[in-house]
Amino acid sequence: MELTSAGLSLNQLEAVAHGLPLLLTEAVERNIESSHDRLSRYLQENRRIYGVTTGYGPLADTLVGSDYSGALQRNLIAHLSAGVGAPLSRLQTRATMAARISALAQGHSGISIAALNTLLQCLNRDAVPVVPSMGTVGASGDLTPLAHIAGALMGQGEMCLAGGEPRRADEVLRSIGIKPFEPGGKDALALVNGTSAMTGIAGLNGTGADRALRWSTLLCAGHAEVLDGRLEAWHPAFGEVRPHPGQQRLHRWLNLLVKPTDRRSEDSHTVSPGEVTRLDSAIQDPYSLRCAPQLLGAVSDQIDWHNQTVHIELNSVTDNPILPDDLDGVLHGGNFYGQHVAFASDALANAVITMAVHAERRIARLCNPRLNKGLPAFLQPGNTGLQSGFMGAQVTASALLAEMRTKAIPASIQSIPTNGDNQDVVTMGTIGARRTAELLALLKNLLAIDALMVAQAVDLRLEQAPDYAPGNAVAELLAWVRLRVPRLTNDRPLNRDIADLAQSIQLPGTLADNQLQG
């Protein structure tokens, strides 16, 4: 895929994270070279440029002559390579690398084409640095994780080739014919001084959350069919008189997925004067079904806002200083400050937890014989009591939701002054993005349990009423699940089934993606 000046979409970022090669257009290369040529001229003119002819952070009061340029850049990578904790995943690191390339390709950072090409070649050859996940406060960009990436390009630290085990970075580079680069000018600073780790991770979160929303919608349609839901509540007229875009989308999606019903509206029935009559059932469903367009519609709008914010950040210049085209000089400022992504990640976390709350309530209703309209307790088809069906899986769903709620504290308000009080306010944007990624990983397990139970409930309805026929979308869901997991007839360990479905649910281009376009 060619990277133009327009940058990357979040779907393209995800595709690159999964292995799609990324190439620079000739126009992008010319912009990068032009910016680097200007920086080189400024260096020859001995201009004062932060991080190029000065020290870093609160040490910027030290002027450093051009003779020390290489040492200054190398020392930046060295002192910032202080991350700890489990490494970022391969997808997260590849997304971070792609996000950094997209930012630098804007052509206002002064990086050399040789340095950027080293990063690009490693991405395309799947030589992925081992990047500790903790150590950035998301203020002067993602200095620490990006330093571990830059260090690996210099032959320091470790890399994994094609998803293999960690090896010394210099050995990996040598094995694929890439020469470690020697930073000069602004190369090291341009590689580390930006929001690309939080942005890359948030980009994956955005596509993952959108996919989870589509699965939530499909599963909600399945619940409506097996529980004889009153689809009147999903009529598009509700979205017309309350025109939130997400709610309107959910009315459209839900009505696309469910089997049409000929049940008349309840207001078409008469009420006899002077009588108090008890109906067989309430004329409205509980909120988990009735308010699905409103609940998931709000989630949809939150995801859209997150993704719009992250898309802008992904294709922005986020380092310091910058080299604007219309100025013969550099500008010192704070585009590396990750507050936009921090806020967006915290907002998305709330939306993800809301989807989990909804899924857990749907699961609980299917398990409960007082609420599931004639289905057996815990969906065990026979010998109930001797066998317990999905009882254990429901407990796991409750535990997963509790795990997610314990991670609900916002990261964006956790500012801690650091860096000699130079970074006296910080964003914690990368912590927020990582936390949201953890929530999505938990949510996919909840959705997997939900999918198992919806499929089981459809099977039971087919057994109870041979003339019962699910709608096309729910029938496809049943077939999709049964291709991977057999029906539960006798109690068996479900952990592997849950894990297998969860892994499939998170992949691009799965059933829910295909059923719901746009």
Coordinates of N, CA, C and O in Angstrom, one line a residue, residues 104-207:
L104 N 6.0 11.3 10.2 CA 7.2 11.8 9.6 C 7.1 12.0 8.1 O 7.7 12.9 7.5
A105 N 6.2 11.3 7.4 CA 6.0 11.4 6.0 C 5.3 12.7 5.6 O 5.2 13.1 4.4
Q106 N 4.8 13.5 6.6 CA 4.2 14.8 6.3 C 5.2 15.8 5.9 O 4.9 16.8 5.3
G107 N 6.5 15.5 6.2 CA 7.6 16.3 5.6 C 7.9 17.6 6.4 O 8.4 18.5 5.8
H108 N 7.6 17.6 7.7 CA 7.9 18.8 8.4 C 8.8 18.5 9.7 O 8.8 19.3 10.6
S109 N 9.5 17.4 9.6 CA 10.2 17.0 10.8 C 11.7 17.0 10.6 O 12.5 16.9 11.6
G110 N 12.2 17.1 9.4 CA 13.7 17.2 9.2 C 14.4 15.9 9.3 O 15.6 15.9 9.3
I111 N 13.7 14.8 9.3 CA 14.4 13.5 9.4 C 15.0 13.2 8.0 O 14.5 13.6 7.0
S112 N 16.1 12.4 8.0 CA 16.7 12.0 6.8 C 15.9 10.8 6.2 O 15.3 10.0 6.9
I113 N 15.9 10.8 4.9 CA 15.2 9.7 4.2 C 15.8 8.3 4.6 O 15.1 7.3 4.6
A114 N 17.1 8.3 4.8 CA 17.8 7.1 5.2 C 17.3 6.5 6.5 O 17.0 5.3 6.7
A115 N 17.1 7.4 7.5 CA 16.6 7.0 8.8 C 15.1 6.5 8.7 O 14.8 5.4 9.2
L116 N 14.3 7.2 7.9 CA 12.9 6.8 7.8 C 12.8 5.5 7.0 O 12.0 4.6 7.3
N117 N 13.7 5.3 6.0 CA 13.7 4.1 5.2 C 14.1 2.9 6.1 O 13.6 1.8 5.8
T118 N 15.0 3.1 7.0 CA 15.3 2.0 7.9 C 14.1 1.5 8.7 O 13.9 0.3 8.8
L119 N 13.4 2.5 9.2 CA 12.2 2.1 9.9 C 11.2 1.4 9.0 O 10.6 0.4 9.4
L120 N 11.0 2.0 7.8 CA 10.1 1.4 6.9 C 10.5 0.0 6.4 O 9.6 -0.9 6.4
Q121 N 11.8 -0.2 6.2 CA 12.2 -1.6 5.8 C 12.0 -2.6 6.9 O 11.6 -3.7 6.6
C122 N 12.3 -2.2 8.1 CA 12.0 -3.1 9.3 C 10.6 -3.5 9.4 O 10.2 -4.6 9.6
L123 N 9.7 -2.5 9.2 CA 8.3 -2.8 9.2 C 7.9 -3.8 8.1 O 7.2 -4.8 8.4
N124 N 8.4 -3.5 6.9 CA 8.0 -4.4 5.8 C 8.6 -5.7 5.8 O 8.1 -6.7 5.2
R125 N 9.7 -5.9 6.5 CA 10.4 -7.2 6.6 C 9.9 -7.9 7.9 O 10.4 -9.0 8.2
D126 N 9.0 -7.3 8.6 CA 8.5 -7.8 9.9 C 9.6 -8.0 10.9 O 9.5 -9.0 11.7
A127 N 10.6 -7.1 10.9 CA 11.6 -7.1 12.0 C 11.1 -6.1 13.1 O 11.2 -4.9 12.9
V128 N 10.4 -6.6 14.1 CA 9.7 -5.8 15.0 C 10.5 -5.7 16.4 O 10.7 -6.7 17.0
P129 N 10.8 -4.5 16.8 CA 11.5 -4.3 18.0 C 10.7 -4.8 19.2 O 9.5 -4.8 19.2
V130 N 11.4 -5.2 20.2 CA 10.8 -5.6 21.5 C 10.7 -4.3 22.3 O 11.7 -3.6 22.6
V131 N 9.5 -3.8 22.6 CA 9.2 -2.5 23.2 C 8.5 -2.7 24.5 O 7.3 -3.1 24.6
P132 N 9.2 -2.4 25.6 CA 8.5 -2.5 26.9 C 7.3 -1.6 26.9 O 7.3 -0.5 26.4
S133 N 6.2 -2.1 27.6 CA 4.9 -1.3 27.5 C 4.8 -0.2 28.4 O 4.0 0.7 28.2
M134 N 5.7 -0.1 29.4 CA 5.5 1.0 30.4 C 6.8 1.8 30.5 O 7.9 1.4 30.2
G135 N 6.5 3.1 30.7 CA 7.6 4.1 30.8 C 7.4 5.4 30.1 O 8.2 6.3 30.2
T136 N 6.2 5.6 29.6 CA 5.9 6.9 28.9 C 4.7 7.5 29.6 O 3.7 6.9 30.0
V137 N 4.8 8.9 29.8 CA 3.7 9.6 30.4 C 2.9 10.4 29.3 O 2.0 11.1 29.6
G138 N 3.3 10.2 28.0 CA 2.5 10.7 26.9 C 2.5 12.2 26.9 O 1.5 12.8 26.4
A139 N 3.6 12.9 27.3 CA 3.6 14.3 27.3 C 4.5 14.8 26.2 O 4.1 15.5 25.2
S140 N 5.8 14.6 26.3 CA 6.7 14.9 25.1 C 6.6 13.8 24.1 O 7.7 13.2 23.7
G141 N 5.4 13.4 23.8 CA 5.2 12.3 22.9 C 5.5 11.0 23.7 O 5.4 11.0 24.9
D142 N 5.7 9.9 23.0 CA 6.0 8.6 23.5 C 7.5 8.3 23.5 O 8.0 7.4 22.8
L143 N 8.2 9.1 24.2 CA 9.7 9.0 24.2 C 10.2 7.6 24.4 O 11.1 7.1 23.7
T144 N 9.8 7.0 25.5 CA 10.4 5.7 25.9 C 10.1 4.6 24.9 O 11.0 4.0 24.4
P145 N 8.9 4.3 24.6 CA 8.7 3.2 23.6 C 9.3 3.5 22.2 O 9.8 2.6 21.6
L146 N 9.2 4.7 21.8 CA 9.8 5.0 20.5 C 11.3 5.0 20.5 O 11.9 4.6 19.5
A147 N 11.9 5.3 21.7 CA 13.3 5.1 21.8 C 13.8 3.7 21.7 O 14.8 3.3 21.1
H148 N 13.0 2.7 22.2 CA 13.3 1.3 22.1 C 13.2 0.9 20.6 O 14.0 0.0 20.2
I149 N 12.3 1.5 19.9 CA 12.2 1.2 18.4 C 13.4 1.8 17.7 O 14.1 1.1 16.9
A150 N 13.7 3.0 18.0 CA 14.9 3.7 17.3 C 16.2 2.9 17.7 O 17.0 2.8 16.8
G151 N 16.3 2.5 19.0 CA 17.5 1.8 19.4 C 17.7 0.5 18.6 O 18.8 0.1 18.2
A152 N 16.6 -0.2 18.4 CA 16.6 -1.4 17.6 C 17.1 -1.2 16.2 O 17.8 -1.9 15.6
L153 N 16.6 0.0 15.6 CA 17.1 0.3 14.2 C 18.6 0.6 14.2 O 19.2 0.4 13.1
M154 N 19.1 0.9 15.4 CA 20.6 1.2 15.5 C 21.4 -0.1 15.8 O 22.6 0.0 16.0
G155 N 20.6 -1.2 16.0 CA 21.3 -2.5 16.3 C 21.3 -2.7 17.8 O 22.0 -3.7 18.3
Q156 N 20.6 -2.0 18.6 CA 20.6 -2.1 20.1 C 19.3 -2.8 20.5 O 18.3 -2.7 19.8
G157 N 19.3 -3.5 21.7 CA 18.1 -4.1 22.2 C 17.8 -5.4 21.4 O 18.7 -6.0 20.9
E158 N 16.5 -5.7 21.3 CA 16.1 -7.0 20.7 C 15.0 -6.7 19.7 O 14.3 -5.7 19.7
M159 N 14.9 -7.7 18.8 CA 13.8 -7.7 17.7 C 13.3 -9.1 17.6 O 14.0 -10.1 17.9
C160 N 12.1 -9.2 17.1 CA 11.5 -10.4 16.7 C 11.2 -10.4 15.2 O 10.6 -9.5 14.7
L161 N 11.7 -11.4 14.5 CA 11.6 -11.5 13.1 C 10.4 -12.4 12.7 O 10.4 -13.6 13.2
A162 N 9.4 -11.8 12.0 CA 8.3 -12.6 11.6 C 7.5 -13.3 12.7 O 7.1 -14.4 12.6
G163 N 7.4 -12.6 13.8 CA 6.7 -13.2 15.0 C 7.5 -14.2 15.8 O 6.9 -14.9 16.7
G164 N 8.8 -14.4 15.5 CA 9.6 -15.4 16.2 C 10.0 -14.9 17.6 O 9.6 -13.9 18.1
E165 N 10.9 -15.6 18.1 CA 11.4 -15.3 19.5 C 12.4 -14.1 19.4 O 13.0 -13.8 18.4
P166 N 12.5 -13.4 20.5 CA 13.4 -12.2 20.6 C 14.8 -12.6 20.3 O 15.3 -13.6 20.9
R167 N 15.5 -11.8 19.5 CA 16.9 -12.0 19.3 C 17.6 -10.6 19.3 O 16.9 -9.6 19.3
R168 N 18.9 -10.6 19.4 CA 19.6 -9.3 19.4 C 19.3 -8.6 18.1 O 19.3 -9.1 17.0
A169 N 19.1 -7.3 18.3 CA 18.6 -6.5 17.1 C 19.7 -6.5 16.0 O 19.3 -6.5 14.8
D170 N 20.9 -6.4 16.4 CA 22.0 -6.3 15.3 C 22.0 -7.6 14.5 O 22.2 -7.6 13.3
E171 N 21.8 -8.8 15.2 CA 21.7 -10.0 14.5 C 20.5 -10.1 13.5 O 20.7 -10.6 12.4
V172 N 19.4 -9.6 14.0 CA 18.2 -9.6 13.1 C 18.4 -8.7 11.9 O 18.1 -9.1 10.7
L173 N 18.9 -7.5 12.1 CA 19.2 -6.6 11.0 C 20.2 -7.2 10.0 O 20.0 -7.2 8.8
R174 N 21.2 -7.8 10.5 CA 22.2 -8.4 9.6 C 21.6 -9.6 8.8 O 21.9 -9.7 7.6
S175 N 20.7 -10.4 9.5 CA 20.1 -11.5 8.8 C 19.2 -11.1 7.6 O 19.0 -11.9 6.7
I176 N 18.7 -9.9 7.7 CA 17.8 -9.5 6.6 C 18.4 -8.4 5.7 O 17.8 -7.7 4.9
G177 N 19.7 -8.2 5.9 CA 20.5 -7.3 5.0 C 20.2 -5.8 5.2 O 20.4 -5.0 4.3
I178 N 19.9 -5.4 6.5 CA 19.6 -4.0 6.8 C 20.8 -3.5 7.6 O 21.1 -4.1 8.7
K179 N 21.4 -2.4 7.2 CA 22.5 -1.9 8.0 C 22.0 -1.0 9.1 O 21.1 -0.1 8.8
P180 N 22.4 -1.2 10.3 CA 22.0 -0.3 11.4 C 22.3 1.2 11.1 O 23.3 1.5 10.5
F181 N 21.3 2.1 11.4 CA 21.6 3.5 11.0 C 22.3 4.2 12.1 O 22.1 3.9 13.3
E182 N 23.0 5.3 11.7 CA 23.7 6.1 12.6 C 22.9 7.5 12.6 O 22.9 8.2 11.6
P183 N 22.3 7.8 13.7 CA 21.5 9.1 13.6 C 22.4 10.3 13.6 O 23.4 10.4 14.3
G184 N 22.0 11.3 12.9 CA 22.6 12.6 12.9 C 21.5 13.6 12.7 O 20.3 13.3 12.5
G185 N 21.9 14.9 12.7 CA 20.9 16.0 12.6 C 19.8 15.9 13.6 O 20.0 16.0 14.8
K186 N 18.6 15.6 13.1 CA 17.4 15.5 14.0 C 16.8 14.1 13.9 O 15.7 13.9 14.4
D187 N 17.6 13.1 13.4 CA 17.0 11.8 13.1 C 16.4 11.2 14.4 O 15.3 10.7 14.4
A188 N 17.2 11.1 15.5 CA 16.8 10.4 16.7 C 15.6 11.1 17.3 O 14.6 10.5 17.7
L189 N 15.7 12.5 17.4 CA 14.7 13.2 18.0 C 13.4 13.1 17.2 O 12.3 12.9 17.8
A190 N 13.5 13.1 15.9 CA 12.3 12.9 15.0 C 11.6 11.6 15.2 O 10.4 11.4 15.2
L191 N 12.4 10.5 15.4 CA 11.9 9.2 15.6 C 11.2 9.0 17.0 O 10.2 8.3 17.1
V192 N 11.6 9.7 18.0 CA 11.1 9.5 19.3 C 10.1 10.5 19.8 O 9.3 10.2 20.7
N193 N 10.1 11.7 19.3 CA 9.4 12.8 19.8 C 8.1 13.0 19.2 O 7.8 13.9 18.4
G194 N 7.1 12.1 19.4 CA 5.8 12.2 18.8 C 4.8 11.2 19.6 O 5.3 10.4 20.4
T195 N 3.6 11.3 19.2 CA 2.5 10.6 19.9 C 2.2 9.2 19.3 O 1.1 8.7 19.4
S196 N 3.2 8.6 18.6 CA 2.9 7.5 17.7 C 2.6 6.2 18.4 O 1.8 5.4 17.9
A197 N 3.1 6.0 19.6 CA 2.7 4.8 20.3 C 1.2 4.8 20.8 O 0.5 3.9 20.5
M198 N 0.9 5.9 21.4 CA -0.5 6.0 21.9 C -1.5 6.0 20.7 O -2.6 5.5 20.7
T199 N -1.0 6.7 19.6 CA -1.9 6.8 18.4 C -2.0 5.5 17.7 O -3.1 5.1 17.2
G200 N -0.9 4.7 17.5 CA -1.0 3.4 16.9 C -1.8 2.5 17.7 O -2.7 1.8 17.1
I201 N -1.7 2.4 19.0 CA -2.5 1.5 19.8 C -4.0 2.0 19.8 O -4.9 1.2 19.6
A202 N -4.2 3.3 19.8 CA -5.6 3.8 19.8 C -6.2 3.5 18.5 O -7.4 3.3 18.4
G203 N -5.4 3.6 17.4 CA -6.0 3.2 16.1 C -6.5 1.8 16.0 O -7.6 1.5 15.5
L204 N -5.7 0.9 16.6 CA -6.2 -0.5 16.6 C -7.4 -0.6 17.5 O -8.3 -1.4 17.2
N205 N -7.4 0.2 18.6 CA -8.6 0.1 19.5 C -9.8 0.6 18.8 O -10.9 0.1 19.0
G206 N -9.6 1.6 17.9 CA -10.8 2.1 17.2 C -11.4 1.1 16.3 O -12.6 1.0 16.2
T207 N -10.6 0.5 15.5 CA -11.2 -0.6 14.6 C -11.7 -1.7 15.4 O -12.7 -2.3 15.0

